[in-house]
Amino acid sequence: MEFATFADRAAAIEAEPADLEIVDHVTDLLADANADLDIVARFVQGRVVPAWESTTLDIGPTTCYEAIARAAGTNVDGDDVEDRLADLGEIGDVAASYEFGGQQGLGAFTGGGADADSSGQGGDLTVREVHETLTDLAAAEGDGSQDRKVDLLFGLFNRCSSEEARYLARLVLSEMRIGVGEGTVRDAIAAAFDVPVDRVERALQVSNDYGEVARIAREEGVAGLDAMDLAIGRPVQAMLAQTGTVTDALAEWGEAAVEWKFDGARIQLHHDPGTADAAGAAAGETRVFSRNMEEVTDALPEVVEFADEHLDRPVILDGEVVAVDEDGTPLPFQEVLKRFRRKHDVAKAREDVAVRPVFFDCLHAGGNDLLDDTLTARHDRLESVLADDPDQDPEDVRGLSLLWRIDDPDAIESIDADALEAGHEGIMLKNPDSVYSPGRRGKNWRKRKPDVETLDCVVTGAEWGEGRRATYLGTFELSVRAGDDLETVGKVATGITDENLEELTELLEPHIAAEDGQDVDLEPAVVFEVGYEEIQSSPTYSSGYALRFPRFLGVRHDKDPEDAETIDRIERLRG
Ligand code: AMP
């Protein structure tokens, strides 16, 4: 397909306000793309390479401006281009505002060069040539590579008409913005080649390559699409989470799969141990990708070592990489960032901050794709993949995120408490029967909603701990003001670390008014700030209300009991 034809079609799409009509335009475009189908299916979304490939064009705006300036004539420079950008606001309009063509010399790099239509009307450039040149450009590395990129790009602009230049500039800077999203191309592939949308969708999920899926839909139909599989080394879009509450999750699913939420960075591990040859050498492969499918293997040698040590079959695992101190205690998220995309001095950075992987999902194992299996089945598979022997206690399986299926909110609360106590972020709630939906922020994975409101409650009671905590007060009773009285609204044990316990015991012990076994009554003196999930009516507490999932956030040293919340506020918040 000529690039001019592509540019015309892109302009028509851009001018079209209605989504359905846009799908029609894209459908026609794909149907007419012939041998260039794979390229056109990507270009129309503003992509040069498939989403999963880590190749980037690595062209900054300045490189692009310089190439445009050179193609525009001897009296134009990069600053002029920037000035026009300030006026026009968009690089496509800027590129289209120049007359290109006729600039001698370096255009020869594209094969057409100065022989092309020197009036700047374009016409002989094909989408394939644009693609090939941009691929060469992406491969340019090392000394002088920026100059080479400018040369190659100049060669393309020099052969462009205004309309072609508009879309070339946008393509190169990943700013296509003609209203064609992933869903549009998915629907257009289905319409152009008469295959069901859900099968196109599945094929896109496993391959992440619109060009390849379009080609297979056309050439092999549904059977070809269904035969597309996950491949080790080709990342899958990560399934994402929404915020949600324990109450809703249990109401919808009856039982929730509960896991700790680790405060690190998402990773997808692709590992193939290889098959040992006669000499015992195995040509394996281990690659690690970020949530955006960027390759981060070299930055995370611990993950590669983990895979070599613990994995004996080809797998794709989904998980989190967490920074840890010498005892394995998790460090804040900021510490992982020091390691995550690092390209230089990795060994030195590793000495300062160590990381370890934790896996919570298994997308592929030993030749089988598991996306359509239930979470529970995938997690069982994950456990067997990571376990050193089949009878190993899950708690001892290195790198496994434990999963509990639970229908009791109090049991979920206690897992949340354990997660916070161990230094993690809290919990994730997942639908135990759900499939893995790549790229979706669906309802099947939920993270606890952050506290929107917090309450300042008076501490009116506590319990002495047990075992090693026998000398500490814990599980604090919370109250609010009702006129001159105090009425209880709940008990908080979550969110309190060992250090907090010591501090809080020191603070509260002088206010003990009465003791009965482990139970302690406290004079109202100390105010806690607590978060909670919701407020329910409840006969358990004297206020008639209960805070669901209260969590300790801190002591309000600046507040007296007289400044604490009132029962009116609790009633209002309950709504
Ligand atoms: P957020 O980044 O706040 O949207 O939370 C979702 C992220 O939590 C995921 O993308 C993961 O990176 C991370 N995460 C930590 N632990 C888990 C887990 N057990 N299951 C799923 N995601 C987790």
Short mmCIF file of C-alpha atoms and ligand atoms in Angstrom, two decimals, residues 259-262 266 291 320 360 401 428 430 445 447, ligand 1:
data_model
loop_
_atom_site.label_atom_id
_atom_site.label_comp_id
_atom_site.label_asym_id
_atom_site.label_seq_id
_atom_site.Cartn_x
_atom_site.Cartn_y
_atom_site.Cartn_z
CA GLU A 259 -3.62 -12.91 49.23
CA TRP A 260 -1.13 -10.52 50.70
CA LYS A 261 -0.58 -7.44 48.59
CA PHE A 262 3.14 -6.99 48.14
CA ARG A 266 4.99 -6.13 38.86
CA ARG A 291 3.86 -4.41 33.84
CA GLU A 320 5.89 -8.91 42.13
CA PHE A 360 0.87 -15.08 42.49
CA SER A 401 2.28 -15.89 47.33
CA MET A 428 -5.83 -8.49 47.48
CA LYS A 430 -9.76 -12.21 43.97
CA TRP A 445 -9.18 -8.71 41.27
CA LYS A 447 -7.40 -4.21 46.16
P1 AMP B 1 -2.16 -1.06 42.29
O1 AMP B 1 -0.80 -0.97 41.66
O2 AMP B 1 -2.30 -0.26 43.53
O3 AMP B 1 -3.24 -0.83 41.24
O4 AMP B 1 -2.40 -2.56 42.76
C1 AMP B 1 -2.34 -3.64 41.89
C2 AMP B 1 -0.92 -4.15 41.87
O5 AMP B 1 -0.60 -4.79 43.10
C3 AMP B 1 -0.68 -5.24 40.86
O6 AMP B 1 -0.48 -4.71 39.57
C4 AMP B 1 0.57 -5.89 41.41
O7 AMP B 1 1.70 -5.20 40.91
C5 AMP B 1 0.49 -5.64 42.89
N1 AMP B 1 0.31 -6.85 43.72
C6 AMP B 1 0.94 -7.08 44.89
N2 AMP B 1 0.58 -8.25 45.42
C7 AMP B 1 -0.31 -8.80 44.57
C8 AMP B 1 -1.06 -10.02 44.57
N3 AMP B 1 -0.97 -10.92 45.57
N4 AMP B 1 -1.88 -10.26 43.52
C9 AMP B 1 -1.99 -9.36 42.51
N5 AMP B 1 -1.32 -8.20 42.45
C10 AMP B 1 -0.49 -7.91 43.48
#
